[in-house]
């Protein structure tokens, strides 16, 4: 994939395998942000002067861009947030808080990221809801059989990642929504690890809500998206109220709010972030999301095969599709492995990757994680493998 | 001390840490310390009798540096008075932070004297000592 010259960070002498955490930005994204700050700074949805109109065009143009990218039915369903965490909190506290009651069951899994788990824990405590877990199979995947086995007549919502950030399994979302909707169950999907890497079509998947972050898909930090079906978003209470989202208010405390999507975007938005996200989507579209998927799956297969040939390496998720590999060097604490690789300018993540309940299923408390993106290469994997093919990793990490 | 010897000492303490495993005894002061930015997580139990550290136990999961640093700290502090402990702590922190320190009282912990070259490891070397400070505060 001929993209490496587009990324200034790749000019550094490092190998970056931590794309699940955040991704590098192409020049086109950086330049789009600089262009806004250098050449047409103005607030959004405000003025009648040229630059302000240009900002509106770019801002709302990105909404259109996102809408097409995930195939939402209209732009009212696209809300800009600060990231997937913000989006998930808005969904839980703005919608489910008013639509769940004591005794209702919330279904998640033990491989979910903290950003999906904790808002539900808080809500369950407030309302007296019950958190239940869909069991994972031996490959740490979610199967429809296990979903069905976990659903009861009290289940009101299933919330899970589309692709998990440690295991890299792509969940059967379409089948889950089909089944859930027959029972009147809502489905909330975190797309933070899927939207950057595979084609996500919200209408085809029929999800009720979808969340994702810009910085994990070549965009800037501090920008993300909340997608919701329009009739659901209409019922979502804004967690912030203020400028830009109201129609009018009087001293008699009469007030009215604007329509979607603006009702849910109080205050001056992250304009530069939105513009950067727009440029990131343009870049991904230019390369082609399907090409990105193919490239990452090739890298995953290639790397798993090579790593499995090393007797000192244990790979925990060889059979999942996404370009994420969780592994350990036998007898070496994950962090020591990461520090060792850092000595050779190879960036991997060590830890529990915010999925703290997963250890209950894989019997290991922490792992090293490699996560690929479009700019990674088989040569980089070869180098990683050559470094891991070493009996003295722990000693050399010191 | 050359790097090879330092590594040997660190690995020795990592593979065979002293006083690993907690005890069920209320006369100990018990604290937990962890590094928020990584996964090191250590429980520390300290018994202080007549102003002297008479026992330290620990358990938990941590990298080679944190684990060995805990073991070495235990070895150094057993039988020391609180005043002596505070002095060692002070000199140890100076060493980790690349300040001038008194090597005479640092003992085996000298193996971390160039850890400042790896800033991401400094917090690991300091972890058990942070736990110790917590203990002394609770005393």
Short mmCIF file of C-alpha atoms in Angstrom, two decimals:
data_model
loop_
_atom_site.label_atom_id
_atom_site.label_comp_id
_atom_site.label_asym_id
_atom_site.label_seq_id
_atom_site.Cartn_x
_atom_site.Cartn_y
_atom_site.Cartn_z
CA UNK A 1 0.00 0.00 0.00
CA UNK A 2 1.69 3.14 -1.25
CA UNK A 3 0.77 5.61 1.47
CA UNK A 4 3.81 5.97 3.66
CA UNK A 5 4.99 9.25 2.17
CA UNK A 6 1.71 10.84 3.19
CA UNK A 7 2.51 10.56 6.92
CA UNK A 8 5.11 12.85 8.48
CA UNK A 9 5.38 10.68 11.60
CA UNK A 10 6.68 7.83 9.45
CA UNK A 11 9.75 9.87 8.65
CA UNK A 12 10.90 9.17 12.19
CA UNK A 13 12.89 6.07 12.73
CA UNK A 14 10.10 4.20 14.51
CA UNK A 15 7.80 1.29 13.86
CA UNK A 16 4.35 2.11 15.10
CA UNK A 17 2.14 -0.82 16.07
CA UNK A 18 -0.21 0.99 18.45
CA UNK A 19 -2.94 2.07 16.07
CA UNK A 20 -5.64 0.77 18.34
CA UNK A 21 -4.66 3.56 20.71
CA UNK A 22 -4.33 6.31 18.15
CA UNK A 23 -3.19 6.70 14.56
CA UNK A 24 -0.79 8.94 12.68
CA UNK A 25 -2.20 11.76 10.58
CA UNK A 26 -1.59 12.30 6.88
CA UNK A 27 -0.48 15.71 5.63
CA UNK A 28 -3.94 16.31 4.19
CA UNK A 29 -5.47 16.18 7.67
CA UNK A 30 -2.77 18.34 9.26
CA UNK A 31 -3.00 20.83 6.42
CA UNK A 32 -6.78 21.04 6.64
CA UNK A 33 -6.50 22.00 10.30
CA UNK A 34 -3.71 24.50 9.68
CA UNK A 35 -5.71 25.96 6.78
CA UNK A 36 -8.70 26.61 9.05
CA UNK A 37 -6.56 28.28 11.69
CA UNK A 38 -4.44 30.19 9.16
CA UNK A 39 -6.85 31.18 6.45
CA UNK A 40 -10.51 31.19 7.44
CA UNK A 41 -10.92 31.16 11.22
CA UNK A 42 -14.47 31.99 12.26
CA UNK A 43 -17.13 30.45 14.45
CA UNK A 44 -19.70 28.07 13.04
CA UNK A 45 -23.40 28.76 12.49
CA UNK A 46 -23.00 32.43 13.26
CA UNK A 47 -22.01 35.17 10.94
CA UNK A 48 -22.96 36.56 7.61
CA UNK A 49 -19.43 37.14 6.44
CA UNK A 50 -17.50 35.06 3.95
CA UNK A 51 -15.19 33.19 6.32
CA UNK A 52 -18.04 32.24 8.61
CA UNK A 53 -19.97 30.86 5.69
CA UNK A 54 -16.94 28.90 4.58
CA UNK A 55 -16.66 27.40 8.09
CA UNK A 56 -20.31 26.39 7.93
CA UNK A 57 -19.78 24.76 4.57
CA UNK A 58 -16.79 22.79 5.83
CA UNK A 59 -18.43 21.89 9.14
CA UNK A 60 -21.73 20.76 7.70
CA UNK A 61 -19.90 19.29 4.73
CA UNK A 62 -18.08 16.97 7.11
CA UNK A 63 -21.40 15.95 8.62
CA UNK A 64 -22.51 15.00 5.13
CA UNK A 65 -19.20 13.21 4.65
CA UNK A 66 -19.62 11.18 7.85
CA UNK A 67 -23.23 10.46 6.95
CA UNK A 68 -22.18 8.89 3.65
CA UNK A 69 -19.17 7.14 5.17
CA UNK A 70 -21.33 5.11 7.56
CA UNK A 71 -24.42 5.29 5.33
CA UNK A 72 -26.71 7.00 7.82
CA UNK A 73 -30.09 7.88 6.38
CA UNK A 74 -29.67 11.62 6.94
CA UNK A 75 -27.33 14.16 8.52
CA UNK A 76 -29.60 14.73 11.53
CA UNK A 77 -28.36 11.37 12.73
CA UNK A 78 -24.73 12.53 12.93
CA UNK A 79 -23.74 14.34 16.12
CA UNK A 80 -20.21 15.59 16.67
CA UNK A 81 -18.81 14.81 20.10
CA UNK A 82 -15.37 14.83 21.68
CA UNK A 83 -14.90 11.11 21.01
CA UNK A 84 -16.40 7.68 21.47
CA UNK A 85 -16.29 8.03 25.26
CA UNK A 86 -18.31 11.23 25.11
CA UNK A 87 -20.75 9.62 22.67
CA UNK A 88 -21.28 6.57 24.86
CA UNK A 89 -21.84 8.69 27.94
CA UNK A 90 -24.38 10.78 26.05
CA UNK A 91 -26.28 7.68 24.93
CA UNK A 92 -26.37 6.14 28.39
CA UNK A 93 -27.11 9.31 30.34
CA UNK A 94 -29.24 11.11 27.78
CA UNK A 95 -31.35 8.26 26.49
CA UNK A 96 -31.20 5.10 28.57
CA UNK A 97 -31.39 6.93 31.87
CA UNK A 98 -34.95 7.88 30.88
CA UNK A 99 -35.87 4.62 29.21
CA UNK A 100 -34.70 1.99 31.67
CA UNK A 101 -36.01 1.12 35.11
CA UNK A 102 -35.11 -0.95 38.13
CA UNK A 103 -34.71 -4.64 37.30
CA UNK A 104 -34.07 -4.08 33.58
CA UNK A 105 -31.09 -6.01 32.25
CA UNK A 106 -28.19 -4.53 30.32
CA UNK A 107 -26.21 -7.06 28.32
CA UNK A 108 -22.50 -6.49 27.66
CA UNK A 109 -19.40 -8.72 27.45
CA UNK A 110 -16.26 -9.09 29.53
CA UNK A 111 -14.02 -8.00 26.67
CA UNK A 112 -15.49 -4.49 26.47
CA UNK A 113 -13.44 -1.34 26.89
CA UNK A 114 -13.89 0.76 30.03
CA UNK A 115 -15.60 3.50 28.03
CA UNK A 116 -18.45 1.16 27.25
CA UNK A 117 -18.56 -0.59 30.62
CA UNK A 118 -18.40 2.21 33.17
CA UNK A 119 -21.31 4.41 31.99
CA UNK A 120 -23.55 1.34 32.30
CA UNK A 121 -22.16 0.47 35.73
CA UNK A 122 -22.99 3.98 36.91
CA UNK A 123 -26.46 3.89 35.39
CA UNK A 124 -27.18 0.43 36.77
CA UNK A 125 -26.30 1.68 40.22
CA UNK A 126 -28.52 4.75 39.86
CA UNK A 127 -31.55 2.94 38.47
CA UNK A 128 -31.19 -0.53 39.94
CA UNK A 129 -30.59 -2.17 36.57
CA UNK A 130 -28.72 -5.45 36.27
CA UNK A 131 -25.56 -5.90 34.20
CA UNK A 132 -25.28 -9.28 32.53
CA UNK A 133 -22.55 -10.72 30.37
CA UNK A 134 -22.69 -12.60 27.09
CA UNK A 135 -20.22 -15.47 27.45
CA UNK A 136 -17.34 -15.53 24.99
CA UNK A 137 -16.48 -18.76 23.19
CA UNK A 138 -13.03 -20.38 23.25
CA UNK A 139 -11.79 -17.98 20.57
CA UNK A 140 -13.08 -15.11 22.77
CA UNK A 141 -15.79 -14.38 20.22
CA UNK A 142 -19.45 -13.51 20.64
CA UNK A 143 -21.68 -16.11 19.02
CA UNK A 144 -25.40 -15.81 18.33
CA UNK A 145 -26.01 -18.89 20.46
CA UNK A 146 -24.42 -17.18 23.43
CA UNK A 147 -26.34 -13.96 22.74
CA UNK A 148 -29.62 -15.86 22.68
CA UNK A 149 -28.69 -17.74 25.83
CA UNK A 150 -28.10 -14.46 27.66
CA UNK A 151 -31.25 -12.63 26.63
CA UNK A 152 -34.19 -12.75 29.02
CA UNK A 153 -37.54 -10.98 28.96
CA UNK A 154 -35.91 -8.30 31.11
CA UNK A 155 -33.10 -7.52 28.66
CA UNK A 156 -33.57 -3.98 27.40
CA UNK A 157 -30.28 -3.20 25.73
CA UNK A 158 -27.28 -5.00 24.27
CA UNK A 159 -24.15 -2.85 24.24
CA UNK A 160 -20.88 -4.02 22.75
CA UNK A 161 -17.95 -3.09 20.58
CA UNK A 162 -18.19 -3.87 16.88
CA UNK A 163 -14.52 -4.90 16.96
CA UNK A 164 -12.86 -5.36 20.35
CA UNK A 165 -9.65 -3.55 21.10
CA UNK A 166 -7.70 -6.46 22.57
CA UNK A 167 -9.06 -9.57 20.88
CA UNK A 168 -9.87 -8.00 17.54
CA UNK A 169 -12.95 -10.08 16.92
CA UNK A 170 -15.58 -8.56 14.67
CA UNK A 171 -18.96 -9.18 16.24
CA UNK A 172 -21.97 -10.41 14.21
CA UNK A 173 -23.76 -7.11 14.71
CA UNK A 174 -26.34 -7.56 11.97
CA UNK A 175 -27.52 -10.87 13.38
CA UNK A 176 -27.53 -9.42 16.88
CA UNK A 177 -29.68 -6.42 15.94
CA UNK A 178 -32.06 -8.61 13.98
CA UNK A 179 -32.59 -10.88 16.95
CA UNK A 180 -32.61 -8.05 19.52
CA UNK A 181 -35.13 -5.94 17.65
CA UNK A 182 -37.55 -8.86 17.46
CA UNK A 183 -37.56 -8.77 21.27
CA UNK A 184 -37.73 -4.99 21.52
CA UNK A 185 -34.12 -4.72 22.70
CA UNK A 186 -31.96 -1.73 21.79
CA UNK A 187 -28.47 -2.27 20.38
CA UNK A 188 -25.63 0.16 21.11
CA UNK A 189 -22.40 -0.44 19.20
CA UNK A 190 -19.01 1.11 19.79
CA UNK A 191 -17.33 1.40 16.42
CA UNK A 192 -14.07 2.92 17.67
CA UNK A 193 -12.10 -0.11 16.43
CA UNK A 194 -14.26 -0.94 13.42
CA UNK A 195 -15.16 2.29 11.62
CA UNK A 196 -11.47 3.09 10.88
CA UNK A 197 -10.83 -0.38 9.47
CA UNK A 198 -13.89 -1.94 7.83
CA UNK A 199 -16.94 -0.74 5.94
CA UNK A 200 -19.61 0.07 8.49
CA UNK A 201 -23.11 0.60 7.14
CA UNK A 202 -25.42 1.60 9.96
CA UNK A 203 -28.56 0.97 7.97
CA UNK A 204 -27.46 -2.47 6.93
CA UNK A 205 -26.37 -3.33 10.48
CA UNK A 206 -29.54 -1.67 11.77
CA UNK A 207 -27.82 -0.50 14.97
CA UNK A 208 -29.70 1.95 17.15
CA UNK A 209 -26.61 3.86 18.20
CA UNK A 210 -23.00 3.82 16.97
CA UNK A 211 -20.01 5.66 18.39
CA UNK A 212 -16.48 6.29 17.14
CA UNK A 213 -13.47 8.57 17.51
CA UNK A 214 -11.66 10.65 14.91
CA UNK A 215 -8.13 10.12 16.16
CA UNK A 216 -8.26 6.36 15.65
CA UNK A 217 -9.01 6.93 11.94
CA UNK A 218 -6.29 9.39 10.88
CA UNK A 219 -8.18 12.38 12.27
CA UNK A 220 -7.34 14.72 15.14
CA UNK A 221 -7.92 14.04 18.82
CA UNK A 222 -10.93 15.54 20.57
CA UNK A 223 -13.45 14.79 17.86
CA UNK A 224 -15.82 11.87 17.59
CA UNK A 225 -19.24 10.92 16.37
CA UNK A 226 -22.49 9.81 17.89
CA UNK A 227 -24.77 8.18 15.37
CA UNK A 228 -28.32 7.39 16.39
CA UNK A 229 -31.51 6.60 14.55
CA UNK A 230 -33.33 9.88 14.19
CA UNK A 231 -36.39 8.90 16.21
CA UNK A 232 -34.13 7.84 19.09
CA UNK A 233 -31.90 10.90 18.96
CA UNK A 234 -35.01 13.05 19.13
CA UNK A 235 -35.62 11.59 22.57
CA UNK A 236 -32.01 11.94 23.72
CA UNK A 237 -31.68 14.69 26.33
CA UNK A 238 -28.70 16.97 25.73
CA UNK A 239 -26.06 16.64 28.46
CA UNK A 240 -24.91 20.15 27.65
CA UNK A 241 -27.23 23.07 27.05
CA UNK A 242 -26.12 26.52 25.99
CA UNK A 243 -25.20 28.48 22.93
CA UNK A 244 -25.90 27.20 19.46
CA UNK A 245 -28.48 24.62 20.53
CA UNK A 246 -31.35 26.86 21.64
CA UNK A 247 -33.97 28.69 19.57
CA UNK A 248 -35.01 31.17 22.21
CA UNK A 249 -35.27 31.81 25.92
CA UNK A 250 -36.90 34.58 27.94
CA UNK A 251 -36.63 35.95 31.45
CA UNK A 252 -39.77 33.97 32.27
CA UNK A 253 -37.65 30.84 31.84
CA UNK A 254 -39.43 29.93 28.66
CA UNK A 255 -37.01 28.23 26.29
CA UNK A 256 -36.94 26.05 23.24
CA UNK A 257 -34.20 24.05 21.62
CA UNK A 258 -33.17 23.64 18.03
CA UNK A 259 -33.76 20.55 15.94
CA UNK A 260 -31.26 17.75 15.46
CA UNK A 261 -28.34 17.63 15.09
CA UNK A 262 -27.66 21.08 16.62
CA UNK A 263 -29.75 20.38 19.72
CA UNK A 264 -27.03 17.98 20.86
CA UNK A 265 -24.04 20.21 20.05
CA UNK A 266 -24.11 23.01 22.61
CA UNK A 267 -21.33 25.57 22.67
CA UNK A 268 -18.75 26.39 20.05
CA UNK A 269 -17.92 23.02 18.57
CA UNK A 270 -14.48 21.58 17.85
CA UNK A 271 -14.46 23.16 14.40
CA UNK A 272 -10.84 22.34 13.58
CA UNK A 273 -11.46 18.78 14.76
CA UNK A 274 -14.50 18.40 12.54
CA UNK A 275 -12.63 19.78 9.54
CA UNK A 276 -9.71 17.43 10.27
CA UNK A 277 -12.08 14.48 10.55
CA UNK A 278 -13.56 15.42 7.20
CA UNK A 279 -10.09 15.37 5.64
CA UNK A 280 -9.38 12.00 7.29
CA UNK A 281 -12.51 10.49 5.78
CA UNK A 282 -11.58 11.93 2.39
CA UNK A 283 -8.19 10.28 2.72
CA UNK A 284 -9.68 6.91 3.70
CA UNK A 285 -12.14 7.14 0.82
CA UNK A 286 -9.33 7.86 -1.58
CA UNK A 287 -7.42 4.76 -0.46
CA UNK A 288 -10.63 2.75 -0.17
CA UNK A 289 -11.81 1.27 3.10
CA UNK A 290 -11.99 -2.21 1.57
CA UNK A 291 -8.33 -1.96 0.55
CA UNK A 292 -7.45 -0.98 4.10
CA UNK A 293 -9.35 -3.98 5.46
CA UNK A 294 -7.62 -6.37 3.08
CA UNK A 295 -4.20 -4.95 3.85
CA UNK A 296 -4.67 -5.25 7.61
CA UNK A 297 -6.03 -8.77 7.41
CA UNK A 298 -3.05 -9.75 5.29
CA UNK A 299 -0.72 -8.23 7.90
CA UNK A 300 -2.53 -10.03 10.69
CA UNK A 301 -2.26 -13.43 9.02
CA UNK A 302 1.35 -12.81 8.11
CA UNK A 303 2.28 -11.74 11.64
CA UNK A 304 0.40 -14.53 13.40
CA UNK A 305 2.06 -17.12 11.23
CA UNK A 306 5.51 -15.69 11.95
CA UNK A 307 4.90 -15.21 15.66
CA UNK A 308 3.49 -18.71 16.04
CA UNK A 309 6.73 -20.07 14.62
CA UNK A 310 8.60 -18.63 17.62
CA UNK A 311 8.57 -21.03 20.58
CA UNK A 312 8.79 -18.22 23.15
CA UNK A 313 5.71 -16.34 21.94
CA UNK A 314 2.12 -16.98 22.90
CA UNK A 315 -0.54 -15.38 20.70
CA UNK A 316 -3.93 -15.16 22.39
CA UNK A 317 -6.14 -14.32 19.43
CA UNK A 318 -4.81 -16.05 16.30
CA UNK A 319 -8.29 -16.66 14.96
CA UNK A 320 -9.82 -13.22 14.92
CA UNK A 321 -10.02 -11.08 11.83
CA UNK A 322 -9.10 -7.54 12.75
CA UNK A 323 -5.50 -6.37 12.58
CA UNK A 324 -4.95 -6.71 16.32
CA UNK A 325 -2.67 -9.25 17.98
CA UNK A 326 -2.49 -9.85 21.73
CA UNK A 327 0.61 -11.78 22.75
CA UNK A 328 3.17 -12.34 25.45
CA UNK A 329 6.74 -13.50 25.51
CA UNK A 330 6.62 -16.56 27.75
CA UNK A 331 7.98 -15.76 31.20
CA UNK A 332 8.25 -12.04 30.53
CA UNK A 333 5.86 -9.45 31.96
CA UNK A 334 4.15 -7.59 29.10
CA UNK A 335 5.54 -4.24 30.13
CA UNK A 336 9.09 -5.55 30.10
CA UNK A 337 8.55 -6.78 26.55
CA UNK A 338 7.23 -3.37 25.50
CA UNK A 339 10.21 -1.63 27.09
CA UNK A 340 12.57 -4.03 25.31
CA UNK A 341 10.93 -3.32 21.93
CA UNK A 342 11.04 0.40 22.64
CA UNK A 343 14.83 0.14 22.77
CA UNK A 344 14.61 -0.71 19.07
CA UNK A 345 12.03 2.02 18.38
CA UNK A 346 9.17 -0.41 18.03
CA UNK A 347 6.00 0.92 19.65
CA UNK A 348 3.61 -1.63 21.12
CA UNK A 349 1.18 -1.32 23.96
CA UNK A 350 1.43 -3.37 27.15
CA UNK A 351 -1.28 -3.76 29.73
CA UNK A 352 -4.89 -4.71 29.96
CA UNK A 353 -5.85 -2.17 27.30
CA UNK A 354 -8.76 -0.82 29.33
CA UNK A 355 -10.52 -4.18 29.00
CA UNK A 356 -10.02 -5.11 32.62
CA UNK A 357 -12.59 -7.88 32.79
CA UNK A 358 -11.06 -9.81 29.88
CA UNK A 359 -8.43 -11.33 32.18
CA UNK A 360 -11.27 -13.38 33.64
CA UNK A 361 -11.54 -15.13 30.27
CA UNK A 362 -7.95 -15.41 29.07
CA UNK A 363 -6.35 -16.13 32.43
CA UNK A 364 -3.62 -13.63 31.88
CA UNK A 365 -3.75 -10.22 33.39
CA UNK A 366 -1.83 -8.30 30.81
CA UNK A 367 -0.66 -8.63 27.24
CA UNK A 368 1.33 -6.86 24.59
CA UNK A 369 -0.82 -5.60 21.79
CA UNK A 370 0.09 -4.95 18.18
CA UNK A 371 -2.52 -3.11 16.17
CA UNK A 372 -2.03 -2.39 12.48
CA UNK A 373 -3.16 0.29 10.10
CA UNK A 374 -2.85 0.99 6.42
CA UNK A 375 0.74 2.23 6.61
CA UNK A 376 2.22 -0.84 8.34
CA UNK A 377 4.24 -3.28 6.26
CA UNK A 378 5.37 -6.90 6.25
CA UNK A 379 8.97 -5.64 6.54
CA UNK A 380 8.06 -4.02 9.86
CA UNK A 381 6.62 -7.33 11.03
CA UNK A 382 9.78 -9.13 9.96
CA UNK A 383 11.80 -6.74 12.07
CA UNK A 384 9.51 -7.22 15.08
CA UNK A 385 9.74 -10.98 14.73
CA UNK A 386 13.53 -10.83 14.52
CA UNK A 387 13.57 -8.85 17.79
CA UNK A 388 11.23 -11.29 19.51
CA UNK A 389 13.30 -14.23 18.35
CA UNK A 390 15.58 -13.76 21.33
CA UNK A 391 15.97 -15.79 24.53
CA UNK A 392 17.21 -12.80 26.53
CA UNK A 393 14.33 -10.34 26.14
CA UNK A 394 13.80 -9.84 29.86
CA UNK A 395 17.48 -9.29 30.54
CA UNK A 396 17.80 -6.91 27.62
CA UNK A 397 14.73 -4.96 28.72
CA UNK A 398 16.61 -3.84 31.82
CA UNK B 1 29.25 -1.90 38.97
CA UNK B 2 28.97 -2.94 35.34
CA UNK B 3 25.68 -3.34 33.50
CA UNK B 4 25.92 -7.09 33.38
CA UNK B 5 26.24 -7.40 37.13
CA UNK B 6 23.38 -4.94 37.66
CA UNK B 7 21.17 -7.00 35.38
CA UNK B 8 22.12 -10.15 37.26
CA UNK B 9 21.14 -8.62 40.57
CA UNK B 10 17.86 -7.25 39.22
CA UNK B 11 16.94 -10.58 37.65
CA UNK B 12 17.89 -12.45 40.79
CA UNK B 13 15.47 -10.34 42.84
CA UNK B 14 12.83 -10.60 40.12
CA UNK B 15 12.92 -14.38 39.95
CA UNK B 16 13.37 -14.89 43.70
CA UNK B 17 11.89 -11.86 45.40
CA UNK B 18 12.25 -11.62 49.15
CA UNK B 19 9.19 -11.78 51.38
CA UNK B 20 6.68 -12.27 48.58
CA UNK B 21 3.23 -13.24 49.81
CA UNK B 22 1.06 -11.41 52.31
CA UNK B 23 0.22 -12.52 55.82
CA UNK B 24 -3.03 -12.26 57.69
CA UNK B 25 -1.90 -10.10 60.57
CA UNK B 26 -3.49 -6.86 61.71
CA UNK B 27 -0.30 -5.59 63.31
CA UNK B 28 0.99 -4.73 59.81
CA UNK B 29 0.16 -1.52 57.99
CA UNK B 30 -1.14 -2.46 54.57
CA UNK B 31 -1.17 -0.26 51.45
CA UNK B 32 -1.65 -0.69 47.73
CA UNK B 33 0.34 1.20 45.14
CA UNK B 34 -0.01 1.13 41.40
CA UNK B 35 1.27 3.02 38.44
CA UNK B 36 -1.66 4.60 36.70
CA UNK B 37 0.08 4.75 33.36
CA UNK B 38 1.01 1.09 33.36
CA UNK B 39 -0.04 -2.10 35.07
CA UNK B 40 2.27 -2.42 38.02
CA UNK B 41 0.22 -3.13 41.10
CA UNK B 42 1.73 -3.98 44.46
CA UNK B 43 0.33 -4.61 47.93
CA UNK B 44 2.77 -3.80 50.66
CA UNK B 45 2.56 -4.77 54.36
CA UNK B 46 4.92 -3.24 56.86
CA UNK B 47 5.32 -4.07 60.52
CA UNK B 48 6.88 -1.38 62.69
CA UNK B 49 7.88 -2.21 66.26
CA UNK B 50 9.56 0.24 68.61
CA UNK B 51 10.34 2.61 65.78
CA UNK B 52 12.04 -0.17 63.82
CA UNK B 53 10.87 -1.87 60.61
CA UNK B 54 10.64 -5.45 61.77
CA UNK B 55 9.01 -6.97 58.69
CA UNK B 56 7.84 -6.10 55.16
CA UNK B 57 5.80 -8.37 52.92
CA UNK B 58 4.52 -7.74 49.42
CA UNK B 59 2.47 -9.25 46.66
CA UNK B 60 1.14 -8.22 43.31
CA UNK B 61 1.95 -8.08 39.68
CA UNK B 62 4.59 -5.84 38.31
CA UNK B 63 7.42 -5.57 35.82
CA UNK B 64 10.96 -6.70 36.48
CA UNK B 65 12.05 -3.29 37.72
CA UNK B 66 9.15 -2.76 40.14
CA UNK B 67 9.34 -6.29 41.48
CA UNK B 68 13.10 -6.28 41.97
CA UNK B 69 13.00 -2.77 43.44
CA UNK B 70 10.49 -3.99 46.01
CA UNK B 71 12.62 -6.96 46.94
CA UNK B 72 15.76 -4.84 47.20
CA UNK B 73 13.91 -2.25 49.28
CA UNK B 74 12.80 -4.95 51.70
CA UNK B 75 16.33 -6.27 52.00
CA UNK B 76 17.64 -2.78 52.74
CA UNK B 77 15.04 -1.67 55.24
CA UNK B 78 14.61 -4.67 57.52
CA UNK B 79 15.83 -3.72 60.99
CA UNK B 80 16.20 -0.03 60.14
CA UNK B 81 14.73 2.73 62.30
CA UNK B 82 12.22 5.14 60.82
CA UNK B 83 14.86 7.87 60.75
CA UNK B 84 17.30 5.64 58.90
CA UNK B 85 14.55 4.60 56.51
CA UNK B 86 13.69 8.21 55.71
CA UNK B 87 17.33 8.94 55.03
CA UNK B 88 17.66 5.98 52.65
CA UNK B 89 14.42 6.95 50.94
CA UNK B 90 15.68 10.48 50.41
CA UNK B 91 18.96 9.36 48.90
CA UNK B 92 17.25 6.74 46.73
CA UNK B 93 14.86 9.31 45.29
CA UNK B 94 17.76 11.62 44.56
CA UNK B 95 19.54 8.84 42.70
CA UNK B 96 16.50 7.95 40.61
CA UNK B 97 15.95 11.60 39.77
CA UNK B 98 19.56 12.03 38.66
CA UNK B 99 20.54 14.29 41.53
CA UNK B 100 23.68 14.06 43.66
CA UNK B 101 23.21 11.36 46.29
CA UNK B 102 25.13 9.54 48.99
CA UNK B 103 26.03 6.18 47.45
CA UNK B 104 27.26 4.82 50.77
CA UNK B 105 23.78 4.23 52.13
CA UNK B 106 22.17 3.11 48.88
CA UNK B 107 23.57 -0.40 49.11
CA UNK B 108 22.30 -2.87 46.49
CA UNK B 109 19.76 -0.35 45.14
CA UNK B 110 22.73 1.14 43.32
CA UNK B 111 21.69 -1.19 40.47
CA UNK B 112 19.13 1.49 39.49
CA UNK B 113 21.67 4.30 39.35
CA UNK B 114 21.24 4.83 35.62
CA UNK B 115 17.52 4.15 35.38
CA UNK B 116 17.06 7.86 34.59
CA UNK B 117 18.26 6.98 31.12
CA UNK B 118 14.94 5.18 30.68
CA UNK B 119 12.36 7.73 31.85
CA UNK B 120 9.54 5.22 31.33
CA UNK B 121 11.17 2.98 33.99
CA UNK B 122 11.67 5.61 36.69
CA UNK B 123 8.15 5.23 38.01
CA UNK B 124 8.72 1.47 38.27
CA UNK B 125 11.82 1.89 40.41
CA UNK B 126 9.97 4.37 42.64
CA UNK B 127 6.79 2.31 43.05
CA UNK B 128 7.60 0.35 46.25
CA UNK B 129 9.09 3.44 47.84
CA UNK B 130 5.89 5.33 47.13
CA UNK B 131 4.13 2.53 48.96
CA UNK B 132 6.54 2.88 51.85
CA UNK B 133 5.83 6.62 52.08
CA UNK B 134 2.13 5.82 52.27
CA UNK B 135 2.82 3.41 55.10
CA UNK B 136 4.83 5.99 57.03
CA UNK B 137 2.01 8.48 56.62
CA UNK B 138 -0.50 6.02 58.01
CA UNK B 139 1.71 5.11 60.94
#
